[in-house]
PDB file of C-alpha atoms in Angstrom:
ATOM      1  CA  GLU A1269       8.139  41.047  51.493  1.00  0.00           C
ATOM      2  CA  PRO A1270      10.701  38.480  50.311  1.00  0.00           C
ATOM      3  CA  GLU A1271      10.425  37.450  46.694  1.00  0.00           C
ATOM      4  CA  VAL A1272      11.952  35.176  44.096  1.00  0.00           C
ATOM      5  CA  THR A1273      13.972  37.152  41.574  1.00  0.00           C
ATOM      6  CA  GLN A1274      14.896  36.036  38.083  1.00  0.00           C
ATOM      7  CA  THR A1275      17.319  37.281  35.459  1.00  0.00           C
ATOM      8  CA  PRO A1276      17.253  38.010  32.620  1.00  0.00           C
ATOM      9  CA  SER A1277      13.656  39.064  32.114  1.00  0.00           C
ATOM     10  CA  HIS A1278      13.994  38.387  28.396  1.00  0.00           C
ATOM     11  CA  GLN A1279      16.671  36.601  26.420  1.00  0.00           C
ATOM     12  CA  VAL A1280      16.858  36.146  22.680  1.00  0.00           C
ATOM     13  CA  THR A1281      19.223  33.483  21.390  1.00  0.00           C
ATOM     14  CA  GLN A1282      20.067  31.593  18.248  1.00  0.00           C
ATOM     15  CA  MET A1283      19.131  27.940  17.928  1.00  0.00           C
ATOM     16  CA  GLY A1284      21.951  25.735  19.170  1.00  0.00           C
ATOM     17  CA  GLN A1285      23.295  28.275  21.632  1.00  0.00           C
ATOM     18  CA  GLU A1286      23.607  27.678  25.352  1.00  0.00           C
ATOM     19  CA  VAL A1287      21.428  29.679  27.703  1.00  0.00           C
ATOM     20  CA  ILE A1288      21.630  30.126  31.460  1.00  0.00           C
ATOM     21  CA  LEU A1289      18.652  31.462  33.364  1.00  0.00           C
ATOM     22  CA  ARG A1290      19.287  32.659  36.872  1.00  0.00           C
ATOM     23  CA  CYS A1291      17.140  32.747  39.971  1.00  0.00           C
ATOM     24  CA  VAL A1292      17.567  33.905  43.531  1.00  0.00           C
ATOM     25  CA  PRO A1293      15.039  31.998  45.662  1.00  0.00           C
ATOM     26  CA  ILE A1294      13.709  33.306  48.963  1.00  0.00           C
ATOM     27  CA  SER A1295      16.554  33.016  51.441  1.00  0.00           C
ATOM     28  CA  ASN A1296      15.185  30.539  53.999  1.00  0.00           C
ATOM     29  CA  HIS A1297      13.552  28.266  51.429  1.00  0.00           C
ATOM     30  CA  LEU A1298      14.759  24.724  50.965  1.00  0.00           C
ATOM     31  CA  TYR A1299      13.094  23.530  47.777  1.00  0.00           C
ATOM     32  CA  PHE A1300      13.649  25.068  44.366  1.00  0.00           C
ATOM     33  CA  TYR A1301      11.831  24.516  41.121  1.00  0.00           C
ATOM     34  CA  TRP A1302      11.793  25.416  37.476  1.00  0.00           C
ATOM     35  CA  TYR A1303       8.529  25.538  35.553  1.00  0.00           C
ATOM     36  CA  ARG A1304       7.916  26.414  31.932  1.00  0.00           C
ATOM     37  CA  GLN A1305       4.985  28.078  30.195  1.00  0.00           C
ATOM     38  CA  ILE A1306       4.783  28.069  26.441  1.00  0.00           C
ATOM     39  CA  LEU A1307       2.777  31.061  25.218  1.00  0.00           C
ATOM     40  CA  GLY A1308      -0.924  30.560  25.866  1.00  0.00           C
ATOM     41  CA  GLN A1309      -0.473  27.161  27.482  1.00  0.00           C
ATOM     42  CA  LYS A1310      -0.415  25.759  30.980  1.00  0.00           C
ATOM     43  CA  VAL A1311       2.457  26.041  33.423  1.00  0.00           C
ATOM     44  CA  GLU A1312       4.499  22.813  33.264  1.00  0.00           C
ATOM     45  CA  PHE A1313       6.822  21.364  35.878  1.00  0.00           C
ATOM     46  CA  LEU A1314      10.424  20.873  34.783  1.00  0.00           C
ATOM     47  CA  VAL A1315      12.482  20.015  37.839  1.00  0.00           C
ATOM     48  CA  SER A1316      12.672  20.228  41.606  1.00  0.00           C
ATOM     49  CA  PHE A1317      15.878  20.552  43.597  1.00  0.00           C
ATOM     50  CA  TYR A1318      16.555  19.893  47.251  1.00  0.00           C
ATOM     51  CA  ASN A1319      19.665  19.383  49.327  1.00  0.00           C
ATOM     52  CA  ASN A1320      21.892  20.075  46.333  1.00  0.00           C
ATOM     53  CA  GLU A1321      20.410  17.471  44.088  1.00  0.00           C
ATOM     54  CA  ILE A1322      17.498  16.956  41.739  1.00  0.00           C
ATOM     55  CA  SER A1323      14.572  15.412  43.613  1.00  0.00           C
ATOM     56  CA  GLU A1324      12.242  15.048  40.652  1.00  0.00           C
ATOM     57  CA  LYS A1325      12.202  15.905  36.969  1.00  0.00           C
ATOM     58  CA  SER A1326       9.670  15.737  34.176  1.00  0.00           C
ATOM     59  CA  GLU A1327       9.954  14.203  30.718  1.00  0.00           C
ATOM     60  CA  ILE A1328      10.618  17.677  29.344  1.00  0.00           C
ATOM     61  CA  PHE A1329      13.804  17.921  31.408  1.00  0.00           C
ATOM     62  CA  ASP A1330      16.048  15.909  29.111  1.00  0.00           C
ATOM     63  CA  ASP A1331      19.826  15.839  28.795  1.00  0.00           C
ATOM     64  CA  GLN A1332      19.835  19.327  27.288  1.00  0.00           C
ATOM     65  CA  PHE A1333      18.747  20.758  30.615  1.00  0.00           C
ATOM     66  CA  SER A1334      20.679  21.025  33.847  1.00  0.00           C
ATOM     67  CA  VAL A1335      20.286  22.855  37.123  1.00  0.00           C
ATOM     68  CA  GLU A1336      22.812  24.036  39.613  1.00  0.00           C
ATOM     69  CA  ARG A1337      23.024  25.870  42.885  1.00  0.00           C
ATOM     70  CA  PRO A1338      26.541  27.217  42.546  1.00  0.00           C
ATOM     71  CA  ASP A1339      26.517  29.189  45.784  1.00  0.00           C
ATOM     72  CA  GLY A1340      24.233  29.830  48.721  1.00  0.00           C
ATOM     73  CA  SER A1341      21.845  32.086  46.858  1.00  0.00           C
ATOM     74  CA  ASN A1342      21.620  31.404  43.116  1.00  0.00           C
ATOM     75  CA  PHE A1343      19.749  28.616  41.378  1.00  0.00           C
ATOM     76  CA  THR A1344      20.354  28.292  37.644  1.00  0.00           C
ATOM     77  CA  LEU A1345      18.770  26.512  34.715  1.00  0.00           C
ATOM     78  CA  LYS A1346      21.038  25.764  31.774  1.00  0.00           C
ATOM     79  CA  ILE A1347      19.835  24.741  28.352  1.00  0.00           C
ATOM     80  CA  ARG A1348      22.846  23.361  26.549  1.00  0.00           C
ATOM     81  CA  SER A1349      21.777  23.602  22.913  1.00  0.00           C
ATOM     82  CA  THR A1350      18.548  25.526  22.491  1.00  0.00           C
ATOM     83  CA  LYS A1351      15.827  24.461  20.084  1.00  0.00           C
ATOM     84  CA  LEU A1352      12.987  26.523  18.657  1.00  0.00           C
ATOM     85  CA  GLU A1353      10.532  24.673  20.882  1.00  0.00           C
ATOM     86  CA  ASP A1354      12.412  25.831  23.982  1.00  0.00           C
ATOM     87  CA  SER A1355      10.911  29.281  23.448  1.00  0.00           C
ATOM     88  CA  ALA A1356       8.783  29.867  26.519  1.00  0.00           C
ATOM     89  CA  MET A1357       8.515  31.709  29.801  1.00  0.00           C
ATOM     90  CA  TYR A1358      10.587  29.996  32.461  1.00  0.00           C
ATOM     91  CA  PHE A1359       9.526  30.434  36.063  1.00  0.00           C
ATOM     92  CA  CYS A1360      11.639  29.746  39.086  1.00  0.00           C
ATOM     93  CA  ALA A1361       9.841  28.930  42.348  1.00  0.00           C
ATOM     94  CA  SER A1362      10.771  28.067  45.889  1.00  0.00           C
ATOM     95  CA  ASN A1363       9.255  27.023  49.201  1.00  0.00           C
ATOM     96  CA  ARG A1364      10.318  25.983  52.655  1.00  0.00           C
ATOM     97  CA  ASN A1365       9.035  22.418  52.608  1.00  0.00           C
ATOM     98  CA  THR A1366       5.441  21.820  51.629  1.00  0.00           C
ATOM     99  CA  GLY A1367       2.764  24.402  51.081  1.00  0.00           C
ATOM    100  CA  GLU A1368       2.782  27.593  49.078  1.00  0.00           C
ATOM    101  CA  LEU A1369       5.115  27.883  46.135  1.00  0.00           C
ATOM    102  CA  PHE A1370       6.428  31.362  45.521  1.00  0.00           C
ATOM    103  CA  PHE A1371       7.048  32.124  41.870  1.00  0.00           C
ATOM    104  CA  GLY A1372       9.362  34.646  40.280  1.00  0.00           C
ATOM    105  CA  GLU A1373       8.307  37.007  37.511  1.00  0.00           C
ATOM    106  CA  GLY A1374       9.750  34.707  34.873  1.00  0.00           C
ATOM    107  CA  SER A1375      12.398  34.808  32.169  1.00  0.00           C
ATOM    108  CA  ARG A1376      11.129  34.907  28.616  1.00  0.00           C
ATOM    109  CA  LEU A1377      13.320  32.876  26.272  1.00  0.00           C
ATOM    110  CA  THR A1378      13.027  33.418  22.538  1.00  0.00           C
ATOM    111  CA  VAL A1379      14.959  31.016  20.320  1.00  0.00           C
ATOM    112  CA  LEU A1380      15.411  32.138  16.718  1.00  0.00           C
TER     113      LEU A1380
ATOM    114  CA  GLY B 899       0.784  10.690  36.887  1.00  0.00           C
ATOM    115  CA  GLU B 900      -1.565  13.423  37.956  1.00  0.00           C
ATOM    116  CA  ASN B 901      -3.741  15.159  35.369  1.00  0.00           C
ATOM    117  CA  VAL B 902      -5.720  18.318  36.094  1.00  0.00           C
ATOM    118  CA  GLU B 903      -8.560  19.467  33.865  1.00  0.00           C
ATOM    119  CA  GLN B 904      -9.906  23.027  34.171  1.00  0.00           C
ATOM    120  CA  HIS B 905     -13.084  24.632  32.831  1.00  0.00           C
ATOM    121  CA  PRO B 906     -14.058  26.983  31.364  1.00  0.00           C
ATOM    122  CA  SER B 907     -11.116  28.210  29.318  1.00  0.00           C
ATOM    123  CA  THR B 908     -12.579  31.717  29.183  1.00  0.00           C
ATOM    124  CA  LEU B 909     -15.180  33.367  31.349  1.00  0.00           C
ATOM    125  CA  SER B 910     -16.740  36.811  30.973  1.00  0.00           C
ATOM    126  CA  VAL B 911     -18.843  38.269  33.750  1.00  0.00           C
ATOM    127  CA  GLN B 912     -20.337  41.629  34.570  1.00  0.00           C
ATOM    128  CA  GLU B 913     -18.782  43.560  37.406  1.00  0.00           C
ATOM    129  CA  GLY B 914     -20.488  42.558  40.624  1.00  0.00           C
ATOM    130  CA  ASP B 915     -21.481  39.112  39.406  1.00  0.00           C
ATOM    131  CA  SER B 916     -19.962  35.869  40.644  1.00  0.00           C
ATOM    132  CA  ALA B 917     -17.447  33.724  38.774  1.00  0.00           C
ATOM    133  CA  VAL B 918     -16.942  29.995  39.200  1.00  0.00           C
ATOM    134  CA  ILE B 919     -14.046  27.984  37.808  1.00  0.00           C
ATOM    135  CA  LYS B 920     -13.949  24.201  38.115  1.00  0.00           C
ATOM    136  CA  CYS B 921     -11.145  21.672  38.133  1.00  0.00           C
ATOM    137  CA  THR B 922     -10.926  17.919  38.307  1.00  0.00           C
ATOM    138  CA  TYR B 923      -7.900  15.837  39.199  1.00  0.00           C
ATOM    139  CA  SER B 924      -7.060  12.222  38.566  1.00  0.00           C
ATOM    140  CA  ASP B 925      -4.715  11.117  41.365  1.00  0.00           C
ATOM    141  CA  SER B 926      -6.584  10.340  44.592  1.00  0.00           C
ATOM    142  CA  ALA B 927      -3.273  10.721  46.474  1.00  0.00           C
ATOM    143  CA  SER B 928      -3.217  14.472  45.744  1.00  0.00           C
ATOM    144  CA  ASN B 929      -3.909  16.387  48.923  1.00  0.00           C
ATOM    145  CA  TYR B 930      -3.135  20.040  48.242  1.00  0.00           C
ATOM    146  CA  PHE B 931      -5.049  22.237  45.811  1.00  0.00           C
ATOM    147  CA  PRO B 932      -3.920  25.828  45.280  1.00  0.00           C
ATOM    148  CA  TRP B 933      -5.337  28.470  42.974  1.00  0.00           C
ATOM    149  CA  TYR B 934      -3.003  30.928  41.283  1.00  0.00           C
ATOM    150  CA  LYS B 935      -3.749  34.239  39.592  1.00  0.00           C
ATOM    151  CA  GLN B 936      -1.497  35.309  36.762  1.00  0.00           C
ATOM    152  CA  GLU B 937      -1.537  38.842  35.436  1.00  0.00           C
ATOM    153  CA  LEU B 938      -0.056  39.741  32.092  1.00  0.00           C
ATOM    154  CA  GLY B 939       3.723  39.416  32.079  1.00  0.00           C
ATOM    155  CA  LYS B 940       3.941  38.256  35.683  1.00  0.00           C
ATOM    156  CA  GLY B 941       4.453  35.024  37.540  1.00  0.00           C
ATOM    157  CA  PRO B 942       1.588  33.077  39.133  1.00  0.00           C
ATOM    158  CA  GLN B 943       0.553  34.323  42.566  1.00  0.00           C
ATOM    159  CA  LEU B 944      -1.242  32.184  45.101  1.00  0.00           C
ATOM    160  CA  ILE B 945      -4.701  33.501  45.945  1.00  0.00           C
ATOM    161  CA  ILE B 946      -6.107  30.638  47.985  1.00  0.00           C
ATOM    162  CA  ASP B 947      -5.386  27.003  48.688  1.00  0.00           C
ATOM    163  CA  ILE B 948      -7.112  24.055  50.306  1.00  0.00           C
ATOM    164  CA  ARG B 949      -5.900  20.797  51.770  1.00  0.00           C
ATOM    165  CA  SER B 950      -7.710  17.506  51.495  1.00  0.00           C
ATOM    166  CA  ASN B 951      -8.807  17.444  55.124  1.00  0.00           C
ATOM    167  CA  VAL B 952     -11.003  20.513  54.527  1.00  0.00           C
ATOM    168  CA  GLY B 953     -14.100  20.798  52.345  1.00  0.00           C
ATOM    169  CA  GLU B 954     -14.300  24.564  51.985  1.00  0.00           C
ATOM    170  CA  LYS B 955     -12.171  27.617  52.630  1.00  0.00           C
ATOM    171  CA  LYS B 956     -13.054  31.272  52.292  1.00  0.00           C
ATOM    172  CA  ASP B 957     -11.008  34.458  52.174  1.00  0.00           C
ATOM    173  CA  GLN B 958     -13.096  37.597  51.710  1.00  0.00           C
ATOM    174  CA  ARG B 959     -14.567  37.439  48.180  1.00  0.00           C
ATOM    175  CA  ILE B 960     -12.781  34.225  47.267  1.00  0.00           C
ATOM    176  CA  ALA B 961     -13.743  30.703  48.265  1.00  0.00           C
ATOM    177  CA  VAL B 962     -12.627  27.238  47.274  1.00  0.00           C
ATOM    178  CA  THR B 963     -14.581  24.010  47.659  1.00  0.00           C
ATOM    179  CA  LEU B 964     -13.222  20.486  47.453  1.00  0.00           C
ATOM    180  CA  ASN B 965     -15.068  17.239  46.784  1.00  0.00           C
ATOM    181  CA  LYS B 966     -12.561  14.447  47.377  1.00  0.00           C
ATOM    182  CA  THR B 967     -14.958  11.694  46.400  1.00  0.00           C
ATOM    183  CA  ALA B 968     -15.620  13.220  42.998  1.00  0.00           C
ATOM    184  CA  LYS B 969     -12.059  14.509  42.730  1.00  0.00           C
ATOM    185  CA  HIS B 970     -13.021  18.044  41.868  1.00  0.00           C
ATOM    186  CA  PHE B 971     -12.517  21.470  43.340  1.00  0.00           C
ATOM    187  CA  SER B 972     -13.842  24.889  42.448  1.00  0.00           C
ATOM    188  CA  LEU B 973     -12.928  28.544  42.819  1.00  0.00           C
ATOM    189  CA  HIS B 974     -15.702  31.007  43.578  1.00  0.00           C
ATOM    190  CA  ILE B 975     -15.203  34.754  43.267  1.00  0.00           C
ATOM    191  CA  THR B 976     -18.099  36.902  44.430  1.00  0.00           C
ATOM    192  CA  GLU B 977     -18.737  40.589  43.688  1.00  0.00           C
ATOM    193  CA  THR B 978     -16.217  40.561  40.879  1.00  0.00           C
ATOM    194  CA  GLN B 979     -14.250  43.704  40.115  1.00  0.00           C
ATOM    195  CA  PRO B 980     -12.310  44.740  36.991  1.00  0.00           C
ATOM    196  CA  GLU B 981      -9.035  44.056  38.798  1.00  0.00           C
ATOM    197  CA  ASP B 982     -10.047  40.403  39.099  1.00  0.00           C
ATOM    198  CA  SER B 983      -9.481  40.111  35.345  1.00  0.00           C
ATOM    199  CA  ALA B 984      -6.543  37.738  34.879  1.00  0.00           C
ATOM    200  CA  VAL B 985      -5.709  34.122  34.098  1.00  0.00           C
ATOM    201  CA  TYR B 986      -6.530  31.723  36.926  1.00  0.00           C
ATOM    202  CA  PHE B 987      -4.827  28.351  37.277  1.00  0.00           C
ATOM    203  CA  CYS B 988      -5.799  25.508  39.531  1.00  0.00           C
ATOM    204  CA  ALA B 989      -3.195  22.959  40.564  1.00  0.00           C
ATOM    205  CA  ALA B 990      -2.870  19.720  42.499  1.00  0.00           C
ATOM    206  CA  SER B 991      -0.033  18.258  44.491  1.00  0.00           C
ATOM    207  CA  LYS B 992       0.831  15.368  46.784  1.00  0.00           C
ATOM    208  CA  MET B 993       2.937  17.592  49.006  1.00  0.00           C
ATOM    209  CA  GLU B 994       5.706  15.060  49.409  1.00  0.00           C
ATOM    210  CA  TYR B 995       9.269  16.292  49.736  1.00  0.00           C
ATOM    211  CA  GLY B 996       8.450  19.722  48.506  1.00  0.00           C
ATOM    212  CA  ASN B 997       5.465  20.609  46.423  1.00  0.00           C
ATOM    213  CA  LYS B 998       5.542  19.731  42.747  1.00  0.00           C
ATOM    214  CA  LEU B 999       2.386  21.231  41.282  1.00  0.00           C
ATOM    215  CA  VAL B1000       0.454  19.923  38.305  1.00  0.00           C
ATOM    216  CA  PHE B1001      -1.456  22.824  36.777  1.00  0.00           C
ATOM    217  CA  GLY B1002      -4.705  23.028  34.909  1.00  0.00           C
ATOM    218  CA  ALA B1003      -4.817  24.754  31.524  1.00  0.00           C
ATOM    219  CA  GLY B1004      -6.001  28.068  32.951  1.00  0.00           C
ATOM    220  CA  THR B1005      -9.116  30.227  32.738  1.00  0.00           C
ATOM    221  CA  ILE B1006      -9.070  33.721  31.290  1.00  0.00           C
ATOM    222  CA  LEU B1007     -11.464  35.737  33.428  1.00  0.00           C
ATOM    223  CA  ARG B1008     -12.747  39.028  32.052  1.00  0.00           C
ATOM    224  CA  VAL B1009     -14.788  41.266  34.308  1.00  0.00           C
ATOM    225  CA  LYS B1010     -16.706  43.839  32.290  1.00  0.00           C
ATOM    226  CA  SER B1011     -17.532  47.143  33.919  1.00  0.00           C
TER     227      SER B1011
END
């Protein structure tokens, strides 16, 4: 069964450092998303991406964040200068158009 | 924007009993309501979903009901089993140009054997 894969599973970084989280969405999907879940809290939408551009972003997704689809398979989330409050689980998701979102296993980011 | 409220935050039931989790949404334009199960250390997995043109949907021990007028929807799990223990999230979406989901806060379900 096709699945969304994410790397790394866990990353520890120092405050102020840049972090790149990587995702390989399901191959025939067209829409890609990043969500965030701070420990013990709800899953929050960050950004959606379609046709090589951002289609929607939340207030959380400020200038420190960027997304990119550098090739035909990867979808990345970059945090330019990490803050303590960026510590969370980051989930990548994808779908074909509308309907079920398929989530990856997540990348846990710990900012020290 | 859309806001989804979910209750209860925790729910303990005996194995074999039923569990009900309720959600309300604020945006009447939302038309897609999925339920996700999240096990420890894993990503959310869809267990059932319902669209606004349907009032009820059932899949084996799981059912979802939707009341568009009242803007609430519920997840029903019958004959609960220990492996049903997890965090359950409801979500709402307008299903335009993709499917941005707004999630509820989650319900920790514990099934005691």
